[in-house]
CSV table of C-alpha atoms in Angstrom, one decimal:
chain,number,residue,atom,x,y,z
A,1,MET,CA,-10.0,-48.9,41.6
A,2,LYS,CA,-12.6,-50.8,42.0
A,3,ALA,CA,-10.7,-53.6,43.4
A,4,PHE,CA,-9.4,-51.2,46.2
A,5,ILE,CA,-13.6,-49.7,46.8
A,6,THR,CA,-13.9,-53.6,46.8
A,7,ARG,CA,-11.4,-54.4,49.4
A,8,GLY,CA,-12.0,-51.6,52.2
A,9,VAL,CA,-15.4,-52.1,52.1
A,10,LEU,CA,-14.9,-56.3,53.1
A,11,LEU,CA,-12.6,-55.3,55.1
A,12,SER,CA,-14.3,-52.8,57.1
A,13,LEU,CA,-17.3,-55.4,57.3
A,14,LEU,CA,-14.4,-58.2,58.0
A,15,PHE,CA,-13.3,-55.8,61.2
A,16,LEU,CA,-17.2,-54.9,62.0
A,17,SER,CA,-17.4,-58.4,62.6
A,18,VAL,CA,-14.7,-59.3,64.8
A,19,SER,CA,-15.7,-56.0,66.6
A,20,PHE,CA,-18.9,-57.5,67.1
A,21,GLY,CA,-17.5,-61.4,67.9
A,22,ILE,CA,-15.7,-59.4,70.9
A,23,LEU,CA,-18.4,-57.9,71.9
A,24,PHE,CA,-20.3,-60.7,72.4
A,25,LEU,CA,-17.6,-63.0,74.3
A,26,LEU,CA,-17.7,-60.2,76.8
A,27,LEU,CA,-21.3,-59.0,77.3
A,28,GLY,CA,-23.0,-62.2,76.7
A,29,VAL,CA,-25.8,-62.2,74.7
A,30,PRO,CA,-27.4,-58.7,73.7
A,31,ALA,CA,-29.7,-57.5,76.7
A,32,GLU,CA,-31.0,-54.1,77.3
A,33,GLU,CA,-28.8,-53.3,80.6
A,34,THR,CA,-26.0,-54.8,78.7
A,35,TRP,CA,-25.2,-53.5,75.1
A,36,MET,CA,-27.5,-50.2,75.3
A,37,PRO,CA,-24.9,-48.4,77.1
A,38,LEU,CA,-22.8,-48.7,73.8
A,39,ILE,CA,-25.2,-46.9,72.7
A,40,GLU,CA,-26.7,-44.3,74.6
A,41,ASP,CA,-23.4,-43.5,76.8
A,42,GLU,CA,-21.9,-40.2,75.2
A,43,ARG,CA,-19.3,-39.3,77.9
A,44,TYR,CA,-16.8,-39.1,75.0
A,45,ASP,CA,-19.0,-37.4,72.6
A,46,MET,CA,-20.2,-40.2,70.9
A,47,PRO,CA,-21.6,-43.4,71.8
A,48,PRO,CA,-19.1,-46.1,72.5
A,49,ALA,CA,-20.7,-47.9,69.2
A,50,VAL,CA,-19.7,-45.2,67.0
A,51,TRP,CA,-16.6,-45.3,68.0
A,52,ILE,CA,-16.3,-49.0,67.3
A,53,LEU,CA,-18.2,-48.5,64.0
A,54,ALA,CA,-15.5,-45.6,62.9
A,55,GLY,CA,-12.6,-47.8,64.2
A,56,ALA,CA,-13.7,-50.9,62.0
A,57,VAL,CA,-13.8,-48.9,59.1
A,58,ALA,CA,-10.7,-47.0,58.9
A,59,LEU,CA,-9.1,-49.5,60.0
A,60,GLY,CA,-10.2,-51.5,57.0
A,61,TRP,CA,-9.8,-48.8,54.3
A,62,CYS,CA,-6.2,-48.4,56.1
A,63,LEU,CA,-5.5,-51.9,55.4
A,64,SER,CA,-7.1,-51.4,52.1
A,65,ALA,CA,-5.0,-48.4,50.8
A,66,TRP,CA,-1.8,-50.4,52.2
A,67,SER,CA,-2.5,-53.4,50.2
A,68,ALA,CA,-2.5,-51.5,47.5
A,69,LEU,CA,0.3,-49.9,48.0
A,70,LEU,CA,2.1,-52.8,47.8
A,71,VAL,CA,0.6,-54.5,44.9
A,72,ARG,CA,1.7,-51.4,43.0
A,73,SER,CA,4.9,-51.1,44.1
A,74,ALA,CA,5.0,-55.3,42.7
A,75,GLY,CA,3.7,-54.5,39.8
A,76,LYS,CA,6.1,-52.0,38.7
A,77,SER,CA,9.0,-54.1,40.1
A,78,VAL,CA,7.6,-57.0,37.6
A,79,GLU,CA,6.8,-54.4,34.9
A,80,HIS,CA,10.6,-52.8,35.3
A,81,ARG,CA,11.9,-56.6,35.2
A,82,LEU,CA,9.8,-57.5,32.1
A,83,ALA,CA,11.2,-54.1,30.0
A,84,VAL,CA,14.5,-55.3,31.0
A,85,LEU,CA,14.2,-58.7,29.4
A,86,ALA,CA,12.2,-57.0,26.6
A,87,GLY,CA,14.9,-54.8,25.7
A,88,GLY,CA,17.7,-57.5,25.8
A,89,SER,CA,19.5,-55.6,28.8
A,90,ALA,CA,21.4,-57.5,31.6
A,91,GLU,CA,21.5,-54.3,33.9
A,92,THR,CA,18.6,-54.2,36.1
A,93,ASP,CA,18.1,-51.3,38.2
A,94,GLU,CA,17.4,-51.0,42.3
A,95,THR,CA,13.5,-52.7,42.4
A,96,ALA,CA,11.6,-52.7,45.2
A,97,PRO,CA,12.0,-57.0,46.4
A,98,LEU,CA,9.4,-59.3,44.9
A,99,PRO,CA,8.2,-62.2,46.6
A,100,ASP,CA,10.5,-65.7,46.0
A,101,LYS,CA,7.9,-67.5,43.2
A,102,THR,CA,7.2,-64.4,41.4
A,103,GLU,CA,11.3,-64.2,41.3
A,104,ARG,CA,11.7,-67.9,40.0
A,105,VAL,CA,8.7,-67.0,37.8
A,106,LEU,CA,10.5,-64.0,36.4
A,107,ALA,CA,14.2,-65.9,36.0
A,108,GLU,CA,12.3,-68.3,34.0
A,109,VAL,CA,10.6,-66.3,31.7
A,110,GLU,CA,14.4,-64.6,31.5
A,111,SER,CA,16.0,-68.2,30.7
A,112,LEU,CA,13.2,-68.6,28.0
A,113,ILE,CA,13.3,-65.1,26.3
A,114,GLY,CA,17.3,-65.5,26.6
A,115,THR,CA,17.2,-68.5,24.7
A,116,GLN,CA,14.6,-67.6,22.5
A,117,ARG,CA,17.2,-64.5,21.3
A,118,GLU,CA,19.8,-66.6,20.5
A,119,ARG,CA,18.0,-69.2,18.9
A,120,LEU,CA,16.5,-66.8,16.5
A,121,LYS,CA,19.8,-65.4,16.2
A,122,GLN,CA,21.2,-68.7,14.9
A,123,ILE,CA,17.9,-69.3,12.6
A,124,SER,CA,19.6,-65.8,11.1
A,125,ASP,CA,22.8,-66.7,10.8
A,126,GLU,CA,22.2,-70.1,9.0
A,127,ARG,CA,19.4,-68.0,6.4
A,128,ALA,CA,22.4,-65.5,5.7
A,129,GLU,CA,24.5,-68.1,5.1
A,130,THR,CA,22.2,-70.1,3.5
A,131,GLN,CA,21.4,-67.3,0.8
A,132,GLU,CA,24.9,-66.4,0.6
A,133,GLU,CA,25.5,-70.0,-0.5
A,134,LEU,CA,22.8,-70.0,-3.0
A,135,VAL,CA,23.7,-66.9,-4.7
A,136,GLN,CA,27.6,-68.4,-5.1
A,137,GLU,CA,26.1,-71.4,-6.2
A,138,ARG,CA,23.5,-69.5,-8.6
A,139,LEU,CA,26.5,-67.7,-10.0
A,140,VAL,CA,29.3,-70.9,-10.3
A,141,GLN,CA,25.8,-71.9,-13.0
A,142,GLU,CA,26.0,-68.6,-14.7
A,143,ARG,CA,29.7,-68.5,-15.3
A,144,GLN,CA,30.1,-72.0,-16.9
A,145,ARG,CA,26.4,-71.2,-18.8
A,146,LEU,CA,28.7,-68.2,-20.8
A,147,ALA,CA,31.6,-69.9,-20.7
A,148,ARG,CA,29.8,-72.9,-22.4
A,149,GLU,CA,28.4,-70.7,-24.6
A,150,LEU,CA,31.1,-68.5,-26.0
A,151,HIS,CA,33.0,-71.7,-26.2
A,152,ASP,CA,30.5,-73.3,-28.6
A,153,SER,CA,29.8,-70.1,-30.4
A,154,VAL,CA,32.1,-66.9,-30.3
A,155,SER,CA,35.2,-69.3,-29.8
A,156,GLN,CA,34.0,-71.4,-32.7
A,157,GLN,CA,33.7,-68.5,-34.6
A,158,LEU,CA,36.9,-67.0,-34.2
A,159,PHE,CA,38.8,-70.4,-35.0
A,160,ALA,CA,36.9,-70.3,-38.7
A,161,ALA,CA,38.2,-67.3,-38.8
A,162,SER,CA,41.4,-67.8,-37.8
A,163,MET,CA,41.6,-71.1,-39.9
A,164,LEU,CA,39.8,-69.2,-43.2
A,165,LEU,CA,42.8,-66.3,-43.0
A,166,SER,CA,45.4,-68.3,-42.7
A,167,ALA,CA,44.4,-70.3,-45.9
A,168,MET,CA,44.1,-66.5,-47.4
A,169,ALA,CA,47.5,-65.5,-46.1
A,170,GLU,CA,49.2,-68.8,-47.3
A,171,LYS,CA,47.5,-67.8,-51.0
A,172,GLU,CA,48.7,-64.5,-51.4
A,173,ARG,CA,51.6,-65.5,-50.3
A,174,LEU,CA,52.1,-68.6,-53.5
A,175,GLU,CA,50.6,-65.6,-55.8
A,176,ARG,CA,52.3,-62.6,-54.5
A,177,GLY,CA,55.3,-63.9,-52.2
A,178,GLU,CA,54.0,-61.8,-49.4
A,179,PRO,CA,50.4,-61.5,-48.2
A,180,SER,CA,49.5,-57.8,-47.7
A,181,LYS,CA,49.8,-55.6,-44.8
A,182,VAL,CA,45.6,-55.2,-44.1
A,183,LEU,CA,45.0,-58.9,-44.2
A,184,MET,CA,48.1,-59.6,-41.7
A,185,GLN,CA,46.6,-56.9,-39.4
A,186,VAL,CA,43.4,-58.6,-39.8
A,187,GLU,CA,44.6,-62.1,-39.0
A,188,HIS,CA,46.8,-61.1,-36.5
A,189,THR,CA,43.3,-59.4,-34.5
A,190,VAL,CA,41.6,-62.3,-34.8
A,191,GLN,CA,44.5,-64.5,-33.2
A,192,GLN,CA,44.9,-61.7,-30.1
A,193,ALA,CA,40.8,-62.1,-29.6
A,194,GLN,CA,41.6,-66.0,-29.6
A,195,VAL,CA,43.5,-65.3,-27.1
A,196,GLU,CA,41.4,-62.9,-25.2
A,197,MET,CA,38.6,-65.4,-25.4
A,198,ARG,CA,40.8,-68.2,-24.1
A,199,ALA,CA,41.9,-65.8,-21.1
A,200,LEU,CA,37.9,-65.2,-20.7
A,201,LEU,CA,37.4,-68.8,-20.6
A,202,LEU,CA,40.0,-69.2,-18.2
A,203,HIS,CA,38.2,-66.6,-15.7
A,204,LEU,CA,34.6,-68.5,-16.0
A,205,ARG,CA,36.0,-71.5,-15.1
A,206,PRO,CA,34.7,-72.6,-11.4
A,207,ALA,CA,37.4,-72.4,-8.6
A,208,ALA,CA,35.9,-76.0,-7.7
A,209,LEU,CA,38.4,-78.6,-7.8
A,210,ASN,CA,36.3,-81.1,-8.0
A,211,ASP,CA,37.7,-83.7,-4.9
A,212,LYS,CA,41.1,-83.2,-7.3
A,213,THR,CA,44.2,-82.0,-5.5
A,214,LEU,CA,45.4,-78.2,-6.1
A,215,SER,CA,48.8,-80.1,-7.9
A,216,ASP,CA,46.5,-82.4,-10.1
A,217,GLY,CA,44.0,-79.2,-10.7
A,218,LEU,CA,47.2,-77.1,-11.9
A,219,ARG,CA,48.8,-79.6,-14.3
A,220,MET,CA,44.9,-80.0,-15.7
A,221,LEU,CA,44.8,-76.3,-16.1
A,222,LEU,CA,48.8,-76.5,-18.2
A,223,ARG,CA,48.0,-78.9,-20.3
A,224,GLU,CA,44.6,-77.2,-21.7
A,225,LEU,CA,46.4,-74.1,-22.0
A,226,ASP,CA,49.8,-76.0,-23.7
A,227,GLU,CA,46.9,-77.3,-26.2
A,228,LYS,CA,45.2,-73.7,-27.0
A,229,VAL,CA,48.1,-71.1,-26.7
A,230,HIS,CA,51.0,-70.3,-29.2
A,231,PHE,CA,54.1,-69.5,-26.6
A,232,GLU,CA,55.9,-71.9,-24.2
A,233,ILE,CA,54.4,-72.8,-21.2
A,234,ARG,CA,56.5,-74.7,-18.5
A,235,GLY,CA,55.6,-75.9,-15.1
A,236,ARG,CA,57.0,-78.0,-12.2
A,237,ILE,CA,54.4,-78.6,-9.8
A,238,GLU,CA,54.7,-80.7,-6.9
A,239,ASP,CA,52.3,-82.4,-4.5
A,240,VAL,CA,51.7,-79.8,-1.1
A,241,PRO,CA,49.5,-80.8,1.4
A,242,LEU,CA,46.7,-77.6,2.0
A,243,SER,CA,43.6,-77.2,3.7
A,244,LYS,CA,40.4,-77.3,1.6
A,245,GLY,CA,39.5,-73.6,1.5
A,246,ALA,CA,43.4,-72.7,0.9
A,247,GLU,CA,43.5,-75.1,-2.1
A,248,ASP,CA,40.2,-73.7,-3.5
A,249,HIS,CA,41.8,-69.8,-3.2
A,250,LEU,CA,45.0,-70.8,-4.9
A,251,PHE,CA,43.4,-72.5,-8.0
A,252,ARG,CA,40.9,-69.3,-8.4
A,253,ILE,CA,44.3,-67.2,-7.7
A,254,ALA,CA,46.3,-69.0,-10.3
A,255,GLN,CA,43.1,-68.9,-12.8
A,256,GLU,CA,43.2,-64.9,-12.5
A,257,THR,CA,46.8,-65.0,-12.6
A,258,LEU,CA,47.0,-66.8,-15.9
A,259,SER,CA,44.2,-65.0,-17.1
A,260,ASN,CA,45.9,-62.0,-16.8
A,261,ALA,CA,49.0,-63.4,-18.5
A,262,LEU,CA,47.0,-64.1,-21.5
A,263,ARG,CA,45.4,-60.7,-21.7
A,264,HIS,CA,48.3,-58.4,-21.1
A,265,ALA,CA,51.6,-59.9,-21.2
A,266,LYS,CA,52.3,-60.3,-24.9
A,267,ALA,CA,54.8,-62.8,-23.7
A,268,THR,CA,56.2,-66.1,-25.5
A,269,GLU,CA,57.1,-67.5,-22.5
A,270,LEU,CA,55.3,-68.8,-19.1
A,271,ASP,CA,56.8,-70.4,-16.1
A,272,VAL,CA,54.5,-72.2,-13.4
A,273,LEU,CA,55.9,-73.1,-10.3
A,274,PHE,CA,54.0,-74.7,-7.2
A,275,VAL,CA,56.4,-76.2,-4.7
A,276,GLU,CA,57.2,-76.3,-0.9
A,277,ARG,CA,59.6,-75.0,1.0
A,278,ASP,CA,60.2,-74.2,4.5
A,279,GLY,CA,56.4,-75.3,5.2
A,280,LEU,CA,55.2,-72.7,2.7
A,281,ALA,CA,53.8,-73.9,0.3
A,282,ILE,CA,54.6,-71.6,-2.7
A,283,PHE,CA,52.8,-70.7,-6.1
A,284,ARG,CA,54.4,-68.2,-8.8
A,285,VAL,CA,53.9,-67.2,-12.3
A,286,GLN,CA,56.4,-65.9,-14.3
A,287,ASP,CA,56.2,-64.1,-17.9
A,288,ASN,CA,58.6,-62.8,-20.0
A,289,GLY,CA,56.1,-60.1,-21.6
A,290,VAL,CA,55.7,-56.2,-21.9
A,291,GLY,CA,55.7,-55.8,-18.1
A,292,PHE,CA,54.2,-52.9,-16.9
A,293,ARG,CA,54.4,-49.8,-14.3
A,294,ASP,CA,52.4,-48.5,-11.5
A,295,GLY,CA,49.1,-48.4,-13.3
A,296,GLY,CA,47.8,-45.4,-11.1
A,297,GLY,CA,44.8,-47.4,-10.1
A,298,LYS,CA,42.9,-47.8,-13.7
A,299,ALA,CA,40.2,-50.7,-13.9
A,300,GLY,CA,42.3,-53.3,-15.3
A,301,SER,CA,44.5,-53.5,-11.5
A,302,TYR,CA,41.1,-55.0,-10.0
A,303,GLY,CA,42.9,-58.8,-11.1
A,304,LEU,CA,46.0,-57.8,-9.2
A,305,ARG,CA,43.9,-56.6,-6.4
A,306,ASN,CA,41.7,-59.5,-6.2
A,307,VAL,CA,44.6,-61.8,-5.6
A,308,ARG,CA,46.5,-59.8,-2.8
A,309,GLU,CA,43.0,-60.3,-1.2
A,310,ARG,CA,42.5,-64.0,-1.8
A,311,ALA,CA,46.1,-64.5,-0.8
A,312,ILE,CA,45.5,-62.4,2.7
A,313,GLU,CA,41.6,-64.5,3.0
A,314,ILE,CA,43.9,-67.9,3.5
A,315,GLY,CA,46.7,-66.1,5.9
A,316,GLY,CA,49.3,-65.8,3.2
A,317,THR,CA,51.2,-63.3,1.7
A,318,CYS,CA,51.4,-62.0,-2.5
A,319,LYS,CA,54.4,-60.1,-4.0
A,320,ILE,CA,54.3,-58.6,-7.7
A,321,VAL,CA,57.4,-57.4,-8.9
A,322,SER,CA,57.2,-56.3,-13.1
A,323,VAL,CA,59.5,-54.5,-15.2
A,324,PRO,CA,58.7,-53.0,-18.3
A,325,SER,CA,59.5,-54.9,-21.2
A,326,GLN,CA,61.5,-57.5,-19.2
A,327,GLY,CA,58.3,-59.2,-18.0
A,328,THR,CA,56.3,-59.8,-14.5
A,329,ILE,CA,56.3,-62.4,-11.2
A,330,VAL,CA,53.6,-62.6,-9.5
A,331,GLU,CA,54.6,-64.9,-6.0
A,332,VAL,CA,51.8,-66.2,-3.5
A,333,LYS,CA,53.2,-67.8,-0.2
A,334,VAL,CA,50.5,-69.8,2.0
A,335,PRO,CA,51.6,-71.8,5.4
A,336,ALA,CA,51.2,-75.3,4.3
A,337,LEU,CA,49.9,-78.2,6.4
A,338,PRO,CA,52.8,-80.9,8.3
A,339,SER,CA,53.6,-83.6,6.1
A,340,SER,CA,54.1,-86.5,7.7
A,341,ASP,CA,56.3,-88.5,5.0
A,342,GLY,CA,58.9,-86.2,4.3
A,343,GLU,CA,58.1,-85.8,0.2
A,344,GLY,CA,58.8,-81.8,0.9
A,345,GLY,CA,62.6,-82.4,1.6
A,346,ALA,CA,63.4,-85.0,-1.0
A,347,GLN,CA,60.9,-82.7,-3.8
A,348,SER,CA,63.0,-79.6,-2.2
A,349,ALA,CA,66.1,-81.3,-3.3
A,350,GLU,CA,64.9,-81.8,-7.0
A,351,ALA,CA,63.9,-78.7,-7.2
A,352,GLY,CA,66.4,-76.5,-7.0
A,353,ASP,CA,66.3,-72.4,-6.0
A,354,PRO,CA,62.7,-71.3,-6.1
A,355,SER,CA,63.8,-67.5,-6.2
A,356,GLY,CA,64.4,-68.8,-10.1
A,357,GLY,CA,62.1,-69.8,-12.8
A,358,ALA,CA,61.2,-73.0,-13.6
A,359,ASP,CA,64.2,-73.7,-14.9
A,360,GLY,CA,66.1,-72.1,-11.5
A,361,THR,CA,66.9,-68.8,-13.7
A,362,ALA,CA,65.0,-65.9,-12.6
A,363,LEU,CA,63.6,-64.1,-15.9
A,364,LEU,CA,64.1,-60.7,-14.2
A,365,GLN,CA,67.2,-58.0,-13.3
A,366,PRO,CA,68.2,-57.6,-9.8
A,367,GLU,CA,67.1,-54.1,-10.6
A,368,GLN,CA,63.3,-55.4,-10.4
A,369,GLU,CA,60.6,-52.8,-8.9
A,370,GLU,CA,57.7,-54.1,-7.5
A,371,THR,CA,54.6,-52.7,-8.4
A,372,GLU,CA,50.8,-53.2,-8.7
A,373,GLY,CA,49.7,-51.9,-12.3
A,374,SER,CA,47.2,-52.1,-15.0
A,375,ARG,CA,46.7,-55.9,-15.0
């Protein structure tokens, strides 16, 4: 309002000055015989001087009001554009046109806001990824710590208890001919606890291959298991080209599957197969254990669900086949990278039919049923 009044007064004074200048040019220097009729002549109800004064003042205030309306309209247009930019919307309503300079400034502001918004989004994504990596790193470190502590304490104590029980059983066998049933049950329980502990340590091991290939990691894993478990483990491992992400996921799948077999299968034979056929990397774990039927969503089936999810995540498929009292097959197929040396064909000729066990024969019968159960 203050600007409106100031503008009106200034424009009125300007028009009065212009009117006086025009009269000065027309009538000359103010004199009584030329200027007095402007004050004394009342033929039009009012002297001409009053008409000139009123017209100058009215014109000044009208122009002041018109310019105020223009400024207000332009201000609303700018406010609307800024509100649209602040809301992140690309759609704008029909508004009054703005001067070219104002349009250029608003375009620069819009570009700057868009750039800052994209940068903030990128920073947010990077922060989330960094936090996720930090969580995963701490998780791996915690798993390693737990594995070390369990191996150095509980696992060693179970081994010592197993050795003592074996010595006691041997002593009773020499003295009485056979050990007592209670002692045999205790020995069996301790041995089962050792198997459970080995499976837990296997599960807690980090999934990172530490610059090794998946084939090398699987061979190392099977060697370690063969030294620690009491049943036969057979493996056929080929060098299959895979991406780093696929290798890490498959190695974790191998850990999960072997851990399940140790904890639940009660098997005497375990066959592990990792080969390439027709552009697919095939990983299979097959045992002759107790098998299972549909577990009805028991908590123990989390391990097999995790295997399925990991296989899907790397673009593969997972098939789980089990028959009670005959065994279980877990098979994962993942697209392999193209091989340039043609080794896959030679290995295929040597390996035989991958649909069977490690020796080319299937442990399960044709009436197998596919199910996901209590593992």
